[in-house]
Coordinates of C-alpha atoms and ligand atoms in Angstrom, one line a residue:
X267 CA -11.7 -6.9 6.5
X268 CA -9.9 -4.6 9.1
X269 CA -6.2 -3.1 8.3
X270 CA -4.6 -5.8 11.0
X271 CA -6.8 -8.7 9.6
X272 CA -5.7 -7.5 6.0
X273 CA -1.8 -7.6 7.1
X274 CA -2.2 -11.4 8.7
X275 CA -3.7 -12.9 5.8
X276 CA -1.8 -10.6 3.3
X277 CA 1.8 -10.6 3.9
X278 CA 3.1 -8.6 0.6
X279 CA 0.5 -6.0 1.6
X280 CA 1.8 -5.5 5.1
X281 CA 5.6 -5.7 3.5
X282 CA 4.7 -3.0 1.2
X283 CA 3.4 -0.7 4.2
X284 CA 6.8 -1.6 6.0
X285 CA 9.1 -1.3 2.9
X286 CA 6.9 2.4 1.8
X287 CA 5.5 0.7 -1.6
X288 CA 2.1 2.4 -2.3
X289 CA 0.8 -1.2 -3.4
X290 CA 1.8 -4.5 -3.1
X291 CA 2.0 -4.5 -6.8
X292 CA 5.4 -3.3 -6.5
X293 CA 6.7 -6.9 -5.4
X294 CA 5.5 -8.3 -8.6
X295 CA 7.7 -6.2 -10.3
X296 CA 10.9 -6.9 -8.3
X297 CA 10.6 -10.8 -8.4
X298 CA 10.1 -10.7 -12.5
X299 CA 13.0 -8.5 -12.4
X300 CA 14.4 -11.6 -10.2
X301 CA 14.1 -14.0 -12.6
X302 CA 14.2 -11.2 -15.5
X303 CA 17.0 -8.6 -15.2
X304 CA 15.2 -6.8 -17.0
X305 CA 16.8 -3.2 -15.3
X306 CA 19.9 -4.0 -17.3
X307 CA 20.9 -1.2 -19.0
X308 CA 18.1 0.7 -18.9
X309 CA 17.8 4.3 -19.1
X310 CA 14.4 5.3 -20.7
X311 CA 11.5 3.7 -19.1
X312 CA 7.6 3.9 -19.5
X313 CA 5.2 3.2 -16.8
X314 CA 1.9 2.3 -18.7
X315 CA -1.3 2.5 -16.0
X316 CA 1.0 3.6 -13.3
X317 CA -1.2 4.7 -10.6
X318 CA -0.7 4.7 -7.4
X319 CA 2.7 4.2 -8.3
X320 CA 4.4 1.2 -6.9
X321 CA 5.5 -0.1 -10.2
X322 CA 7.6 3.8 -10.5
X323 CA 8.7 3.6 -7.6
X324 CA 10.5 0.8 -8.3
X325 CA 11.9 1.9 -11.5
X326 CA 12.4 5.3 -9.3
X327 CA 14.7 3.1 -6.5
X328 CA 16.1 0.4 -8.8
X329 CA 17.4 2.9 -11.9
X330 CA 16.8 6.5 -10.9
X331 CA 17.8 7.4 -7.3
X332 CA 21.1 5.0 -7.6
X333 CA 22.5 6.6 -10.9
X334 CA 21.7 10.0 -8.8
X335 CA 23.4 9.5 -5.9
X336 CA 26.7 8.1 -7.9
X337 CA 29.3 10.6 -8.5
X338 CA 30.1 10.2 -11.6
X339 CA 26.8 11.0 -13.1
X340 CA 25.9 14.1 -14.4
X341 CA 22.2 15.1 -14.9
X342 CA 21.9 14.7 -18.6
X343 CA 23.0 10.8 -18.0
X344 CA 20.2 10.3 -15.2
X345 CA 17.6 7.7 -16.6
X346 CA 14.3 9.1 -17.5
X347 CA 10.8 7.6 -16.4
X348 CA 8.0 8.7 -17.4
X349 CA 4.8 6.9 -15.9
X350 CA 1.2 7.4 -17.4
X351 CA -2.1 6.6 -16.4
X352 CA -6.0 7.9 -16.3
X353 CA -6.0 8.8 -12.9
X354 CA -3.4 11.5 -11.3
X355 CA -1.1 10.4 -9.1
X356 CA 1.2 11.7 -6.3
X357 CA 4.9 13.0 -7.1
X358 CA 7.9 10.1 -7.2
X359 CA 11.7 11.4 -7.6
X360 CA 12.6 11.2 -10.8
X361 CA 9.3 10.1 -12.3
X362 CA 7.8 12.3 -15.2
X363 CA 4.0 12.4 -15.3
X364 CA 1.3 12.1 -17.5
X365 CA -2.2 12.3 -17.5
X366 CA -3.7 10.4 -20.3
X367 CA -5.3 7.7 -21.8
X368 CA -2.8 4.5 -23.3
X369 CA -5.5 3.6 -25.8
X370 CA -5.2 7.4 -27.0
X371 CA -2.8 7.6 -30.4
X372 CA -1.4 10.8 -29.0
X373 CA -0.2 9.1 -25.7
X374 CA 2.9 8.2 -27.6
X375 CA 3.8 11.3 -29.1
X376 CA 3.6 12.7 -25.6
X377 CA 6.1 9.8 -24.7
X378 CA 8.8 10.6 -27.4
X379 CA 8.5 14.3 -26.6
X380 CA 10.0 13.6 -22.8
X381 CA 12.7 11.4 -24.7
X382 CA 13.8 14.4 -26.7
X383 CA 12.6 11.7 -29.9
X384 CA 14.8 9.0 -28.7
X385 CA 13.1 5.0 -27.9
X386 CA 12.5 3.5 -24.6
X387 CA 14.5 0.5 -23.6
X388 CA 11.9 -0.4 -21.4
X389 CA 7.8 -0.1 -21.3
X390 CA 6.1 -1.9 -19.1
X391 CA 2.1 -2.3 -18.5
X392 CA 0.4 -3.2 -15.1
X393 CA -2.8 -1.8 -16.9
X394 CA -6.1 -3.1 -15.4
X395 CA -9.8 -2.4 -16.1
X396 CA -12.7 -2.1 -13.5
X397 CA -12.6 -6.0 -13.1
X398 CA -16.1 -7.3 -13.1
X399 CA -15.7 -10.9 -11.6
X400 CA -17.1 -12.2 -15.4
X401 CA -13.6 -13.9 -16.6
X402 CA -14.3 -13.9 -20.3
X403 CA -15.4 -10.2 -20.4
X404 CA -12.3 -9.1 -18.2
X405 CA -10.1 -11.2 -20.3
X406 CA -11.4 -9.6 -23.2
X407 CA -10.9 -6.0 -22.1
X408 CA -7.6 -6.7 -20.0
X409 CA -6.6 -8.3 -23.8
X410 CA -7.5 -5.2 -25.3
X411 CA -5.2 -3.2 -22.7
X412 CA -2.4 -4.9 -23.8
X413 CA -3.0 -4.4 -26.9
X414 CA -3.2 -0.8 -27.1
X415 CA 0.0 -1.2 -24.5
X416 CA 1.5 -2.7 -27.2
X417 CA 0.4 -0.2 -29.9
X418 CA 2.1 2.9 -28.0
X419 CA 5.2 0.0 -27.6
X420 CA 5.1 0.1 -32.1
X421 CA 5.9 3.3 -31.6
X422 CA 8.2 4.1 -28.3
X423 CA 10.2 0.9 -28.3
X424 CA 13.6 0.4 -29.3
X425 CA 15.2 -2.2 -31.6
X426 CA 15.8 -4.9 -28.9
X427 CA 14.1 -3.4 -25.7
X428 CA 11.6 -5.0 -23.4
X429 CA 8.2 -5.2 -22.8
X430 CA 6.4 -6.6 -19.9
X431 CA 2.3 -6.4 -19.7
X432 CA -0.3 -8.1 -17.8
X433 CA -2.5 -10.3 -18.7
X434 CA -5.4 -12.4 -17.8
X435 CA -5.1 -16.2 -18.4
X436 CA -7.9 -17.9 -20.3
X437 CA -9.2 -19.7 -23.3
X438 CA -7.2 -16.8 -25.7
X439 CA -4.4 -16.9 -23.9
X440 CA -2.6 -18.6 -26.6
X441 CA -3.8 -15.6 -29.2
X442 CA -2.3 -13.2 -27.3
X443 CA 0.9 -15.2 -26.9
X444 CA 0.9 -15.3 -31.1
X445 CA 0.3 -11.9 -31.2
X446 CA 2.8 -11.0 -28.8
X447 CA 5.1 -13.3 -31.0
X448 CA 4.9 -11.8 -33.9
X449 CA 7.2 -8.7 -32.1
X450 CA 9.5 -10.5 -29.6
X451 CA 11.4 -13.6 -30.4
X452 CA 11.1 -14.5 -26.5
X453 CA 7.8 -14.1 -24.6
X454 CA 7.4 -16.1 -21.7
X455 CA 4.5 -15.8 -19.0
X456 CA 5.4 -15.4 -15.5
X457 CA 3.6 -15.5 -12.1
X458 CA 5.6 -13.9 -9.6
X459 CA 4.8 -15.3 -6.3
X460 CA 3.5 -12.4 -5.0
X461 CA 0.4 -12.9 -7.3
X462 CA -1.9 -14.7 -5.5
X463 CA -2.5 -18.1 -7.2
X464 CA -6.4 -17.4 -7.0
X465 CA -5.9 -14.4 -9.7
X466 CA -5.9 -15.1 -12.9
X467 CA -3.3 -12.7 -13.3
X468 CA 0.2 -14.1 -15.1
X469 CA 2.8 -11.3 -16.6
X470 CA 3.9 -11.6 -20.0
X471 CA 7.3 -10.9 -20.3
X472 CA 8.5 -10.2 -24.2
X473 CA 12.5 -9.4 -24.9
X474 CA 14.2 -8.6 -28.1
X475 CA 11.8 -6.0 -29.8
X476 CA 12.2 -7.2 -33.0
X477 CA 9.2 -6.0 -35.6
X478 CA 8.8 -8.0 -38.5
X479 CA 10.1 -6.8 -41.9
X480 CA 9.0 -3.5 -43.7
X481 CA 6.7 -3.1 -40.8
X482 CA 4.3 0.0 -40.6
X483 CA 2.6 0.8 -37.0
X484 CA -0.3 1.8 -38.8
X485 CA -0.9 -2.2 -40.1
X486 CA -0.5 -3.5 -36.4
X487 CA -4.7 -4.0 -35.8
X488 CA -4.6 -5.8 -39.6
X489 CA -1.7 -7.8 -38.8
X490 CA -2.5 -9.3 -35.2
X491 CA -6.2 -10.0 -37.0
X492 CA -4.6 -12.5 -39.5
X493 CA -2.7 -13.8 -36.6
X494 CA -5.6 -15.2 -35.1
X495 CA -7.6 -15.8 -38.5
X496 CA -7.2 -19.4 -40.6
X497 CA -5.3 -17.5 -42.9
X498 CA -2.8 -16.0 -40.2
X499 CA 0.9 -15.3 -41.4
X500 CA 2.5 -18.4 -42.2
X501 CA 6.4 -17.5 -40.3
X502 CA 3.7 -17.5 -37.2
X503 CA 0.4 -19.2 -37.8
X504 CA -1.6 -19.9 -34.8
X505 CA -4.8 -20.4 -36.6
X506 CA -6.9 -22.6 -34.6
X507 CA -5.2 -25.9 -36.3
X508 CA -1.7 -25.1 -34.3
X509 CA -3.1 -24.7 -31.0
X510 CA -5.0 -28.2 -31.1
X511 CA -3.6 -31.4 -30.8
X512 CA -0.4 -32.6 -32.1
X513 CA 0.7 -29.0 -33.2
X514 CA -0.1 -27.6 -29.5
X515 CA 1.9 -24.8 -29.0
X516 CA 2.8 -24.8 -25.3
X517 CA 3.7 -21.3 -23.7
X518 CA 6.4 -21.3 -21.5
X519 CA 4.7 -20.4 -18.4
X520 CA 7.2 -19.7 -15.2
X521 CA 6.6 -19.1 -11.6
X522 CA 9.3 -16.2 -10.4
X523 CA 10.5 -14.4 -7.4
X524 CA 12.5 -16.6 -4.4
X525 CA 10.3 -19.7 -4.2
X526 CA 11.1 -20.2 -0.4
X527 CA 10.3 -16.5 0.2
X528 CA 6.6 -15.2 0.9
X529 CA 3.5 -17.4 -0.2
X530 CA 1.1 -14.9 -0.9
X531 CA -2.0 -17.3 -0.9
X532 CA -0.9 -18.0 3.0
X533 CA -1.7 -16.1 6.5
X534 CA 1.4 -15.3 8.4
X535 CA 1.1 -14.4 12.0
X536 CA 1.6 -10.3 13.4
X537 CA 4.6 -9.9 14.5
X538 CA 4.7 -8.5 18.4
X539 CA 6.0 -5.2 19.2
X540 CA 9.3 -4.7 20.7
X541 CA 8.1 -3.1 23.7
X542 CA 5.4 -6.4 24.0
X543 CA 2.6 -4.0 23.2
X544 CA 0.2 -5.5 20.9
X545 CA 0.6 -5.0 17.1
X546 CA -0.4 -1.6 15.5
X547 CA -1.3 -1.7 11.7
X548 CA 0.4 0.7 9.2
X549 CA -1.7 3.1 7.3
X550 CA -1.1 3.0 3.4
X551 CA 2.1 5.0 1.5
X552 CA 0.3 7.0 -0.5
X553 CA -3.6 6.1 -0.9
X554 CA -4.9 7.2 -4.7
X555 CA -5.7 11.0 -4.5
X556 CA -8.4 11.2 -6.9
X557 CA -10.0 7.5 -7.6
X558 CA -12.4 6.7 -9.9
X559 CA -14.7 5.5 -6.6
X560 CA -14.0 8.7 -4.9
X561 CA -17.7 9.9 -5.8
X562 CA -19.2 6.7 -4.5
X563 CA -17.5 7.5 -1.2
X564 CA -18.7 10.5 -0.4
X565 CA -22.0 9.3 -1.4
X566 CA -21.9 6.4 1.0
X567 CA -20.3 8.7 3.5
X568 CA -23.0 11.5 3.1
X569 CA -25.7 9.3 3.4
X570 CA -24.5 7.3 6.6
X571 CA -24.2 11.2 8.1
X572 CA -28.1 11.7 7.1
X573 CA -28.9 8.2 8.4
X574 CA -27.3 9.2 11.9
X575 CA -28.6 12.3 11.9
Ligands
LIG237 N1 1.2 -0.5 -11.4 C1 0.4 0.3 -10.5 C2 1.1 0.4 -9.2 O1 2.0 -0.4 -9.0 O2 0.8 1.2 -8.4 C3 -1.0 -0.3 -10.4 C4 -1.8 -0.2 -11.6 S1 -3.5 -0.4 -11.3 C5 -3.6 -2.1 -11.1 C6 -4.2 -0.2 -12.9 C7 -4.2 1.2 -13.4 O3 -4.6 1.1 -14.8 C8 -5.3 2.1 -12.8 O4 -4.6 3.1 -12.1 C9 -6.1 2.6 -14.0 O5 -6.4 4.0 -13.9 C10 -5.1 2.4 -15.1 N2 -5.7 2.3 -16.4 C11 -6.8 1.5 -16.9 N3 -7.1 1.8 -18.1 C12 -6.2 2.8 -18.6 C13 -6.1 3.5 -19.8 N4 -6.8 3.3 -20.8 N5 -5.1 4.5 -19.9 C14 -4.3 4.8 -18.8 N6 -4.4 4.1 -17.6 C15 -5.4 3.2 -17.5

């Protein structure tokens, strides 16, 4: 599909050229904040799987560049992001970087250290695997994203903060949404409309870190086992029995971001040029500067030079 093709029948991906997001991601973020708020207050943030970046910048615009531009606020006071992912990314104002791997135990160490050993307010998780089009096995890896997401969260999270992660809807949705219960008293799963309806991508939104009792990060794998065992906890059981039949356990599930604002399963027509000249396709922000498919590239390019040739 060419770039202008791309921007008819994908309006949040020609917005984000227009608006300088380096993915449409970024939209998905805005419109759960929509519903959300969940910018309120913040001052320590953690991007989990940030690159390209569109999810810091928006922490970078929404918390970051206003509290520096106000007068009254010194440098000590201006919020602190710090984004990780696998793959290195280009700079954003006000965003701390890091390298690494979330499913890595040190990742959170590395985390505190940039807080100076204080708690984020804030984590959030647009993780994603290499999707392979099989939806059981990328709901099973996506699932076990989030849950290392939500391993570094044991650790970095404060006492009442927020977490939002995606996730993959299918048949263990309603595992995950257990699991996820077990640490937030609110989880809800959102689908901003900026995700197309065709993905089975949803967001799981989770407020009021609250871990249960005497709890030790170092029993998290053992305790989110039981959840989904017949045995599970018994304050939370979702063993098979209460997610069948009468004792169905429904998941509030809500669709976010302006509904009479931009379908993103629709085409909208190019807008013409000022001048009347025909329409002329952005290039991206800030394309990835070292992909994982970066290799294959140069391999398809270097052999289309030898086929020519
Ligand atoms: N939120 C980003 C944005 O708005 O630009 C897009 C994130 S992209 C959909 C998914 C990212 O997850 C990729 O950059 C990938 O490198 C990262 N990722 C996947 N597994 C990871 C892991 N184990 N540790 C860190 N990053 C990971």
């Amino acid at each position: 599909m060419g770039k202008a093709s791309r921007d008819k029948r994908d309006i949040y991906y020609r917005k984000a050229k227009e608006e300088g997001w380096r993915a449409r991601s970024a939209f998905k973020l805005l419109q759960i904040d929509e519903e959300f708020n969940i910018f309120e207050g913040v001052k320590r943030v953690v991007d989990l799987c940030a690159a390209p970046g569109s999810w810091s910048q928006v922490l970078s615009r929404q918390l970051y560049l206003p509290a520096k531009s106000s007068a009254e606020s010194k440098e000590g006071d201006l919020p602190l992001i710090v984004a990780i992912d696998l793959q290195p990314m280009a700079p954003i104002e006000g965003v701390i970087q890091v390298q690494g791997d979330i499913t890595n135990a040190r990742t959170a160490e590395v985390v505190i250290r940039h807080f100076d050993g204080c708690k984020a307010d804030l984590v959030v998780c647009d993780g994603a695997p290499d999707v392979t089009g099989l939806h059981d096995m990328d709901e099973f890896v996506q699932s076990q994203l989030i849950l290392a997401g939500l391993t570094i969260v044991t650790h970095i999270l404060k006492e009442g903060g927020k977490f939002i992660a995606k996730i993959f809807r299918g048949k263990d949705t309603s595992l995950l949404y257990c699991q996820l219960k077990l640490f937030f008293p609110t989880v809800t799963f959102a689908k901003p409309k900026s995700s197309r309806n065709s993905s089975i991508e949803a967001f799981a939104v989770c407020e009021n870190y609250s871990p249960p009792e005497g709890f030790n990060p170092r029993d998290l794998h053992r305790l989110l086992e039981k959840v989904g065992s017949p045995s599970g906890g018994s304050d939370l059981d979702c063993s098979s029995g209460w997610l069948e039949g009468p004792n169905k356990v429904y998941i509030p599930f809500l669709a976010c971001g302006d509904l009479t604002g931009y379908d993103s399963d629709r085409s909208y027509p190019l807008p013409k040029e000022a001048d009347g000249s025909s329409y002329q396709s952005l290039d991206p922000i800030q394309p990835p500067i070292a992909p994982p498919y970066k290799r294959a590239l140069e391999l398809k390019k270097a052999s289309a030079q030898s086929f020519n040739s």
